[in-house]
Tab-separated table of C-alpha atoms in Angstrom:
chain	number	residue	atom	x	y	z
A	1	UNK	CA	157.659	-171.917	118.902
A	2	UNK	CA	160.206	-169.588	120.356
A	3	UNK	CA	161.190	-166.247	119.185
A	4	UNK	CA	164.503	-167.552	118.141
A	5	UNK	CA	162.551	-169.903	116.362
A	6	UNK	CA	160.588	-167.278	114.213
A	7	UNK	CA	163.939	-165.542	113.434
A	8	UNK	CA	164.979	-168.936	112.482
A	9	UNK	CA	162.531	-169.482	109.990
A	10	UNK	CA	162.968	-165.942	108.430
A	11	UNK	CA	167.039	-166.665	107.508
A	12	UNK	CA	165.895	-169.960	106.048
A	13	UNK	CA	163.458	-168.073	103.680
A	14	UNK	CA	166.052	-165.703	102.901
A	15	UNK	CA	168.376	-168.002	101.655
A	16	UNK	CA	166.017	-169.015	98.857
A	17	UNK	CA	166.638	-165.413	97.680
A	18	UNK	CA	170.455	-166.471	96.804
A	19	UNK	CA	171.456	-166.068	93.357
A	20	UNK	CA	168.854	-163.881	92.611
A	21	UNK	CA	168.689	-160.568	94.833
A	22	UNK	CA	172.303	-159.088	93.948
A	23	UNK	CA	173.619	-156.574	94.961
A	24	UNK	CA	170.578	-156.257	97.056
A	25	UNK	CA	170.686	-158.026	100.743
A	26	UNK	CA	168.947	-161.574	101.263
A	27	UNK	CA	165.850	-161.054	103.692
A	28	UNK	CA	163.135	-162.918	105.402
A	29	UNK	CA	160.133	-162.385	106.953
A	30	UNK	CA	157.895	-163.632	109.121
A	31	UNK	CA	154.203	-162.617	110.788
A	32	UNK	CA	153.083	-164.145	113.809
A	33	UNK	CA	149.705	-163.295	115.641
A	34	UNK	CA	148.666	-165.590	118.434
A	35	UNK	CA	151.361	-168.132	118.295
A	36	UNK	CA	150.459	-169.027	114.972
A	37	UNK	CA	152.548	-167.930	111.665
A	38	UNK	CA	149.466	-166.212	109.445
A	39	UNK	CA	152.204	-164.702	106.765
A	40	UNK	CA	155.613	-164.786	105.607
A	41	UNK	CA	157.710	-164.114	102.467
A	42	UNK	CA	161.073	-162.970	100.754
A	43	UNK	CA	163.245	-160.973	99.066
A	44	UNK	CA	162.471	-163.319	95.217
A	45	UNK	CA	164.525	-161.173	92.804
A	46	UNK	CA	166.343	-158.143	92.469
A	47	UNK	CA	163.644	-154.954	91.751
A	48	UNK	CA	160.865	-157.255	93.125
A	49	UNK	CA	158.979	-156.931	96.194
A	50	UNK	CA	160.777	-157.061	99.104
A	51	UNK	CA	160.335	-159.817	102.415
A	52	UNK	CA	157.915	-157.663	104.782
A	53	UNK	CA	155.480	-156.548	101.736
A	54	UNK	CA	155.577	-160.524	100.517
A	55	UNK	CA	154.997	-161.627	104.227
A	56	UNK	CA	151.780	-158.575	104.610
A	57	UNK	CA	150.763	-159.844	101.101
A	58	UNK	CA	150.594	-164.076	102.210
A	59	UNK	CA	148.953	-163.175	105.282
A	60	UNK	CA	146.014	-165.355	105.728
A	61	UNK	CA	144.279	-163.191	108.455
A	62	UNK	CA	144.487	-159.285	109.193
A	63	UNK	CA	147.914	-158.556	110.718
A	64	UNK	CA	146.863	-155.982	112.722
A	65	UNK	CA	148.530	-156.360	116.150
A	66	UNK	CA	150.557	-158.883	114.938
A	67	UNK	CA	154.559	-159.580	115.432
A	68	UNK	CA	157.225	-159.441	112.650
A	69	UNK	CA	160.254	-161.410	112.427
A	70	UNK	CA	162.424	-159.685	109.704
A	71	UNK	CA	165.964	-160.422	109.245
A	72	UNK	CA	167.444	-157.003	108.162
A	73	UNK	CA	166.285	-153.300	109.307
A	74	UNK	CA	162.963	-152.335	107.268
A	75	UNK	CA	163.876	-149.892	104.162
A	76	UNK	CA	161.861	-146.381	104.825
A	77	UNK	CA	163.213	-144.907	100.703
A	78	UNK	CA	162.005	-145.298	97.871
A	79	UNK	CA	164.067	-146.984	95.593
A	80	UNK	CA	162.942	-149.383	92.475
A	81	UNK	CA	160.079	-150.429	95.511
A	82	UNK	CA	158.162	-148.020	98.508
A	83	UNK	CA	159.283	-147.984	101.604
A	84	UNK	CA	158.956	-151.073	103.766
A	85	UNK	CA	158.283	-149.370	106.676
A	86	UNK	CA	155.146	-147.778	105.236
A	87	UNK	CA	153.607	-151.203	104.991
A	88	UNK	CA	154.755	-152.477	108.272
A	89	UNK	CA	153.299	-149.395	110.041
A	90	UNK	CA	149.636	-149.610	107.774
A	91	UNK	CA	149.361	-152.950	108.056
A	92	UNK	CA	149.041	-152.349	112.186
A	93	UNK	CA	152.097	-154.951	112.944
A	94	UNK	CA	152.759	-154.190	116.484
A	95	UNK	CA	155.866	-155.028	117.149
A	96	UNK	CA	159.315	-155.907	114.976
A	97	UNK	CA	162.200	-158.342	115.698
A	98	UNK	CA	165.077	-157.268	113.602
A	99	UNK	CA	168.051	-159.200	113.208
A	100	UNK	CA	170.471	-157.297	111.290
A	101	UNK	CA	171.131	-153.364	111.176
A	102	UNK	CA	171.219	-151.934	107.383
A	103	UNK	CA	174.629	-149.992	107.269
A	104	UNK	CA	173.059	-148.692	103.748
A	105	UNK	CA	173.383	-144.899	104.463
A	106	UNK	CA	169.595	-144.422	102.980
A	107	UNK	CA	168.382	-146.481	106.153
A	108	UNK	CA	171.479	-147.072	108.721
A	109	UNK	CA	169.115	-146.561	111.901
A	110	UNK	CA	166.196	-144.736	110.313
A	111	UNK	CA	164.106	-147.370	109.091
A	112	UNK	CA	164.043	-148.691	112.954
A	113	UNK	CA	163.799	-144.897	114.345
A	114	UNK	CA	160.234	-144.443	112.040
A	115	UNK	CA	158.649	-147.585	113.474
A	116	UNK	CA	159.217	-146.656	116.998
A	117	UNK	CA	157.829	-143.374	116.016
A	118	UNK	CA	154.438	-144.940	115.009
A	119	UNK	CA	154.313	-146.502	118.247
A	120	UNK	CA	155.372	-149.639	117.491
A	121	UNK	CA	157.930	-151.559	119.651
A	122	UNK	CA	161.319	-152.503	118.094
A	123	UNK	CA	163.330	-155.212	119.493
A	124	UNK	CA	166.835	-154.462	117.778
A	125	UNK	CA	170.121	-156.613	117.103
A	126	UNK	CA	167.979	-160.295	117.783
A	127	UNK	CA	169.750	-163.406	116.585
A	128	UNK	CA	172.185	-160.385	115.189
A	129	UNK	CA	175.226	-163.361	114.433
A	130	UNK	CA	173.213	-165.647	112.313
A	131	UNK	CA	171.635	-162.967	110.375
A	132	UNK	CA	174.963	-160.845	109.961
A	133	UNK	CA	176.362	-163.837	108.603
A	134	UNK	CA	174.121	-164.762	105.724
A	135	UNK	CA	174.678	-161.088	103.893
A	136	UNK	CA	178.347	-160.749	104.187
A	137	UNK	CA	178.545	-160.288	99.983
A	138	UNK	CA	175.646	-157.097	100.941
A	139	UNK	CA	177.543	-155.480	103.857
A	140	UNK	CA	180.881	-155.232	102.063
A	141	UNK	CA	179.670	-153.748	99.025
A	142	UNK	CA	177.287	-151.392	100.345
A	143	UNK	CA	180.306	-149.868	102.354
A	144	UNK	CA	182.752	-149.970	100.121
A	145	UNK	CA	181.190	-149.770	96.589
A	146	UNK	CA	183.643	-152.804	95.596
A	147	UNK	CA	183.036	-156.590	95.213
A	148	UNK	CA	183.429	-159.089	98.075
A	149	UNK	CA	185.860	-161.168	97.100
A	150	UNK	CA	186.366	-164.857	97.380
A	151	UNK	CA	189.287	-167.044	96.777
A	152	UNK	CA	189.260	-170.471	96.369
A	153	UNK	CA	190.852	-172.986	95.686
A	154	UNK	CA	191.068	-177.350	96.281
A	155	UNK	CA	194.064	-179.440	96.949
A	156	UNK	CA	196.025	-182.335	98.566
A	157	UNK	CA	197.062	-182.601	101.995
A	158	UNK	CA	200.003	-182.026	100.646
A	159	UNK	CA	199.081	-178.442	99.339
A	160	UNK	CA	199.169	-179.290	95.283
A	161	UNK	CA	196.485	-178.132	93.224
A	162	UNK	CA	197.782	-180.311	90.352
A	163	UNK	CA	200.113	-182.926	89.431
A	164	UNK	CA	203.612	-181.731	88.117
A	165	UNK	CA	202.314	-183.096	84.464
A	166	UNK	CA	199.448	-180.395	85.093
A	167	UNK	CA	196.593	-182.346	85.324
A	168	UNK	CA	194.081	-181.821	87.982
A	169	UNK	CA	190.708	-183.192	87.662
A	170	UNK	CA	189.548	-184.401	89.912
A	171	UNK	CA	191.226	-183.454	93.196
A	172	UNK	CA	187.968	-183.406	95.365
A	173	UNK	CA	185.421	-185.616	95.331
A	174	UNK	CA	181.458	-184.747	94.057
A	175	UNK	CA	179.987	-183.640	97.085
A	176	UNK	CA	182.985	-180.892	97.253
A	177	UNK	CA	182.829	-180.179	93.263
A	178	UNK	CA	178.610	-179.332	94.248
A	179	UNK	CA	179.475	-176.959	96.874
A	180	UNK	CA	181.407	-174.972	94.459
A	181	UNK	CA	178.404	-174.700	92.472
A	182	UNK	CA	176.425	-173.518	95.586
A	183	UNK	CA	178.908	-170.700	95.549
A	184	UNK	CA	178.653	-169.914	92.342
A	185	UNK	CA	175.070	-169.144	92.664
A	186	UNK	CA	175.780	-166.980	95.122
A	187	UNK	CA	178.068	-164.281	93.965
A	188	UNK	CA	177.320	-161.891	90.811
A	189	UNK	CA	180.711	-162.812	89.342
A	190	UNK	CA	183.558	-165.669	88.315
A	191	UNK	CA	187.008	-164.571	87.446
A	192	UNK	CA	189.789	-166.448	86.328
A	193	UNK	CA	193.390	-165.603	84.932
A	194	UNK	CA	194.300	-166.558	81.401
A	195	UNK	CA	196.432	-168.913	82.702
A	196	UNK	CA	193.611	-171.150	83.549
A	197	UNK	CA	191.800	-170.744	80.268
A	198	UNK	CA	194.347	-171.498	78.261
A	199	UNK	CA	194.681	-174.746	80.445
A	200	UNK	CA	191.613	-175.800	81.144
A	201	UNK	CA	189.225	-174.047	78.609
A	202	UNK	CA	186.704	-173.600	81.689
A	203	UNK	CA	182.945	-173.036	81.291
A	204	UNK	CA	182.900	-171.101	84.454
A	205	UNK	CA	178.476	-171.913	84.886
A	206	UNK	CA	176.867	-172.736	87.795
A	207	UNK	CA	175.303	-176.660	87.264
A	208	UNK	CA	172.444	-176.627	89.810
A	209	UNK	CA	168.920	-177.333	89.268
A	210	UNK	CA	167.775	-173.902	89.879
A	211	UNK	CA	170.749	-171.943	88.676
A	212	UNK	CA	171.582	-167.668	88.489
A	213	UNK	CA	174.758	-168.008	86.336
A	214	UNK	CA	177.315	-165.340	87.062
A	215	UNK	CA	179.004	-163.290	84.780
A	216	UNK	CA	182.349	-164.424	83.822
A	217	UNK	CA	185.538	-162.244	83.888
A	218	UNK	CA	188.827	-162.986	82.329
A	219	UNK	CA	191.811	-161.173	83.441
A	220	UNK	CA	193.613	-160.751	80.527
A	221	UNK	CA	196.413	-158.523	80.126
A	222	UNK	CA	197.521	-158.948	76.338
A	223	UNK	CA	194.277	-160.016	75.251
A	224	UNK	CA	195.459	-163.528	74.303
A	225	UNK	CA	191.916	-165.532	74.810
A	226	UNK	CA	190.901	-167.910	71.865
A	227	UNK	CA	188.042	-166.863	69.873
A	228	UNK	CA	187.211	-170.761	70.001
A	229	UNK	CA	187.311	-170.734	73.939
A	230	UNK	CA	183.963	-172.236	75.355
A	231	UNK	CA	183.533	-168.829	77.197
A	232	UNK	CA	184.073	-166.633	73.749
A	233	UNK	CA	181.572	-169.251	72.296
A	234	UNK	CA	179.124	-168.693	75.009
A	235	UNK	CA	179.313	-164.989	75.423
A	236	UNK	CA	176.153	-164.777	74.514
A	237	UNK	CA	174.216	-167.142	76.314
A	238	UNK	CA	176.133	-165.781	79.635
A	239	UNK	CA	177.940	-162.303	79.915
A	240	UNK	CA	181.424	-162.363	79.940
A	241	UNK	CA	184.222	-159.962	80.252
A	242	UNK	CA	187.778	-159.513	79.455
A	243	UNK	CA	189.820	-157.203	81.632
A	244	UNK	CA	192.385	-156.001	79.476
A	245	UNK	CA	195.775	-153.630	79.577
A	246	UNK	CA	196.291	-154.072	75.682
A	247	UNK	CA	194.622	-151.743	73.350
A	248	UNK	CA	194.229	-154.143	70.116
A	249	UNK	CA	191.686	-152.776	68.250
A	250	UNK	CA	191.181	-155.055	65.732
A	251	UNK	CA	191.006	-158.144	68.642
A	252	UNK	CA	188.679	-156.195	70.836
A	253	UNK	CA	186.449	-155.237	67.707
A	254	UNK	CA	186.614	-159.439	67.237
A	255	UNK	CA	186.298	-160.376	70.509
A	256	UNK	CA	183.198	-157.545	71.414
A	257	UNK	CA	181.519	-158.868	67.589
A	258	UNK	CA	180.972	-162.291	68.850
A	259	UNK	CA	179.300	-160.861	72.679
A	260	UNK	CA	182.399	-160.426	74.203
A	261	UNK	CA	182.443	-157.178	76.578
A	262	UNK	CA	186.341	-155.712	76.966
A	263	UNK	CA	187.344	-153.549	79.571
A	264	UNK	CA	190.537	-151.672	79.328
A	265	UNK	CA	191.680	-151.276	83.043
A	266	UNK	CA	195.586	-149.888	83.269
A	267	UNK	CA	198.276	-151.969	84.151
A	268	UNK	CA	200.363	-152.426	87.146
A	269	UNK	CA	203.427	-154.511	87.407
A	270	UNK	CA	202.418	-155.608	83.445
A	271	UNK	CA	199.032	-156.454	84.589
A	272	UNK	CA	195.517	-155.875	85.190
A	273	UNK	CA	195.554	-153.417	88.142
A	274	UNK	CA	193.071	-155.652	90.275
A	275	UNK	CA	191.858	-152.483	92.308
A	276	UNK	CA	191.169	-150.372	89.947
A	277	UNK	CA	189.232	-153.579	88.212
A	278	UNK	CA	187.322	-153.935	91.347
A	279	UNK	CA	186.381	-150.504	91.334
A	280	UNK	CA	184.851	-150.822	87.522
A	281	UNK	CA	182.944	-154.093	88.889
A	282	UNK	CA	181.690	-152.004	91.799
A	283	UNK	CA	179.960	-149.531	89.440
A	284	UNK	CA	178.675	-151.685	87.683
A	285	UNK	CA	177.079	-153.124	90.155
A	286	UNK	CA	178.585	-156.447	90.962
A	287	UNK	CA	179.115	-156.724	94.521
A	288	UNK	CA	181.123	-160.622	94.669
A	289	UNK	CA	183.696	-161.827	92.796
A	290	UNK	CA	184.805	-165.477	93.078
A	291	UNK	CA	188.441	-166.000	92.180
A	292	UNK	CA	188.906	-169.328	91.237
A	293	UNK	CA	193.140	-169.510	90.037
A	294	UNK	CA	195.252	-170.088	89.108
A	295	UNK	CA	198.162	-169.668	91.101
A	296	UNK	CA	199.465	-166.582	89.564
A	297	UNK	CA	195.897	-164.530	89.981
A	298	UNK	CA	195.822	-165.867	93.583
A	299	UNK	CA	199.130	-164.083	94.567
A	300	UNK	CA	197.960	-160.858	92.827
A	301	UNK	CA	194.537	-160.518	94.232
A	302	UNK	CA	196.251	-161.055	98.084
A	303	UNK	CA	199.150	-158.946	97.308
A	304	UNK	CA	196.791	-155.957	95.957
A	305	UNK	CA	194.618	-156.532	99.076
A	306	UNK	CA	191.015	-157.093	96.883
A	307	UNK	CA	190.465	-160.783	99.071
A	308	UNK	CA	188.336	-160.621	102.030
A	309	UNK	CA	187.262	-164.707	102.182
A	310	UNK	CA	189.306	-167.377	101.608
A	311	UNK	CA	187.991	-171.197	100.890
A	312	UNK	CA	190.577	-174.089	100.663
A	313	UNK	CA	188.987	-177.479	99.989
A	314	UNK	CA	191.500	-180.036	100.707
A	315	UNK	CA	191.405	-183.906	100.008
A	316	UNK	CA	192.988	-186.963	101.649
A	317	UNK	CA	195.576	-187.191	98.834
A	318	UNK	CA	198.929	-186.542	98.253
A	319	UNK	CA	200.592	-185.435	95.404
A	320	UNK	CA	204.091	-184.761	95.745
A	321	UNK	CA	207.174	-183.037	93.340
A	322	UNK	CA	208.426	-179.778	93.425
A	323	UNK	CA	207.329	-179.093	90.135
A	324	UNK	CA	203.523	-180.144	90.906
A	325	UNK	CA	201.654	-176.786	91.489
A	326	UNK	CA	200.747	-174.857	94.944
A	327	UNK	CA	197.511	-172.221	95.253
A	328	UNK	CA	199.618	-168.994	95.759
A	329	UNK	CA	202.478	-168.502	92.817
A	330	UNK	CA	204.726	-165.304	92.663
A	331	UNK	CA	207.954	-165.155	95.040
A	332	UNK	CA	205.982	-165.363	98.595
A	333	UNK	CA	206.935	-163.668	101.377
A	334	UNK	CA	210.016	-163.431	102.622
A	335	UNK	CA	209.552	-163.633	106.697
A	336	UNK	CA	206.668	-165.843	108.687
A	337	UNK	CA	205.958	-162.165	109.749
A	338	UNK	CA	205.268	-160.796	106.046
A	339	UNK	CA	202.286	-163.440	105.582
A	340	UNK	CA	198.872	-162.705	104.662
A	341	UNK	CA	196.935	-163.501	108.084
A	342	UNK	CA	193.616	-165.128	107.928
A	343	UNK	CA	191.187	-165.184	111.138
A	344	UNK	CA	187.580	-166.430	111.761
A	345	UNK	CA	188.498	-170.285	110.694
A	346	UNK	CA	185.367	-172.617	109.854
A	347	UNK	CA	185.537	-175.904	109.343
A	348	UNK	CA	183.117	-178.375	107.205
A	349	UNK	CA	183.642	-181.746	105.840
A	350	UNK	CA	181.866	-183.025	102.289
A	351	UNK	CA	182.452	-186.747	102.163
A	352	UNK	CA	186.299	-187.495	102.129
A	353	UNK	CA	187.255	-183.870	101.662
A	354	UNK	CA	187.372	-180.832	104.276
A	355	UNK	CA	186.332	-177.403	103.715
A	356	UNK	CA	188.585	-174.366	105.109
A	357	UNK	CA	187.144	-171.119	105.209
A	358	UNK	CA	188.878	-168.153	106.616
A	359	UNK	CA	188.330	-164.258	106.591
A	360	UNK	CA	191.369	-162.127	105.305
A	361	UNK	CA	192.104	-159.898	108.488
A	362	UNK	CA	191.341	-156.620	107.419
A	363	UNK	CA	194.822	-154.301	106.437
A	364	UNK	CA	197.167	-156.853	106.900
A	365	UNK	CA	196.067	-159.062	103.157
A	366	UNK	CA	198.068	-156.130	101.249
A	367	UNK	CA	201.574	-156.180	100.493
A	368	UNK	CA	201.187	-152.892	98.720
A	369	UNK	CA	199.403	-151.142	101.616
């Protein structure tokens, strides 16, 4: 096996971490002495060992002049675990591939700077792309204290998320609808407007095997939700928030009796002021968000400037009408030069249906920038 190859199988073990680890960064590890892989591991949970002290800990021989293959810069604080570093350095490890550098501020160059002080060789920045890319939820937050932020959405080929009667299930096909799930896993949080509840009466769960359900958020200015919803009913199997401009007492007293959590955020343009929102999420430590409509939330969160991904599953249908519903409501823009520019495209297909993903480039998403 190649060295590339070891780094390989480190992001693979990583990604079992999603779901789990938030707002902490996915991480693998693997030991190598010989040619032969004697230990590896992962970051399992959030406040649980992390990859380099599970890889030491499943060695199956003494690692001492061994390599490591780690996917993100070793930790050298103490936080809710010791420093990883320490470990690496008593465990004899001789020399470190890392993929990824930790912008965290507690490590940001210091967890590589205290191996190479122990004498061990550090090769820095190795298979740096594919292990940027699987903590882009980690990066963001850690930087900016706020949620990464998804929007997504599914429609025709003719750009209709639902029929001008209203109906759309289903508009992509199974193997799209289990993506969407795989998403779900991975980000701390699902928010919706109460547009869509009232229309759909969503769940809002993740419906894998192995599932981390996400708390669920409700932007909801006047505090109209149904008590009878299916995520009022639930509020206490899976947390769920209402983000709230109105001060009802007697509904929020209702609402917080049956597991409901309200937050009162202040309004902007008669709604939920989405940044200040994000900011409340960020402190309370969720670090993704996964908008997911309607139409009216859409246009807020891109005018406000909150998106940084975009996901657009489209299918080989067409709906037609100029009354059937698009993904973006509000006015629009009013020049090609005033739109919100996406870069970074990616394209995947599941079965009939074709996956767009985009970034949002960075200052130019915000209309009230």
């Amino acid at each position: 096996m190649t060295d590339e190859s070891y780094m390989q199988r480190a992001i693979n073990l990583a990604k079992r971490g999603v779901g789990f680890v938030n707002p902490n960064p996915l991480v693998g590890a693997v030991i190598v002495k010989d040619g032969r892989i004697i230990g590896e591991g992962f970051h399992e949970c959030y406040g649980k060992p992390h990859a380099e002290r599970n890889a030491l800990k499943n060695c199956t021989e003494s690692p001492k002049g061994a390599v490591m293959y780690v996917t993100l810069e070793p930790c050298c604080h103490h936080g809710k675990n010791p420093p990883c570093t320490d470990a690496v350095i008593e465990a004899g490890i001789s020399k470190v591939f890392v993929g990824s550098n930790d912008p965290n501020p507690l490590v940001a160059g210091q967890g590589i700077a205290k191996l190479r002080e122990s004498g061990i060789k550090v090769v820095t920045e190795f298979c740096k792309e594919e292990c940027d890319e699987i903590n882009d939820i980690f990066f963001h937050y850690i930087t900016t204290k706020t949620p990464y932020c998804v929007l997504k959405t599914a429609m025709t080929a003719d750009g209709k998320t639902a029929t001008r009667t209203g109906l759309s299930k289903w508009i992509t096909g199974e193997k799209s609808r289990q993506h969407v799930h795989e998403t779900r896993k991975q980000v701390a949080a699902i928010m919706v407007g109460i547009g869509t509840v009232l229309a759909d009466d969503p769940m809002l769960n993740c419906r894998l095997e192995n599932p981390s359900h996400p708390i669920r958020i409700v932007c909801d200015s006047n505090l109209r939700i149904p008590t009878d919803s299916q995520l009022v009913r639930t509020a206490g199997e899976i947390p769920t928030y209402v983000a709230a401009c109105s001060a009802d007492e007697q509904k929020i007293q209702l609402l917080e009796s049956m597991g409901v959590h309200v937050l009162l955020i202040p309004e902007k343009d008669s709604h939920v002021d989405l940044r200040l929102l994000m900011q409340k999420l960020g402190e309370m430590g969720i670090d993704s968000v996964l908008l997911e409509g309607g139409a009216a939330l859409h246009e807020a969160a891109l005018r406000s400037g909150i998106v940084q991904h975009v996901q657009v599953y489209v299918a080989p249908k067409i709906f037609g009408g100029e009354a059937a519903k698009t993904a973006v409501g509000g006015l629009g823009v009013a020049s090609p030069d005033e739109a919100y520019r996406l870069t970074c495209p990616k394209i995947r297909r599941f079965g009939d249906d074709v996956l767009l993903e985009y970034d949002v480039e960075v200052n130019a998403c915000s209309q009230e920038s």
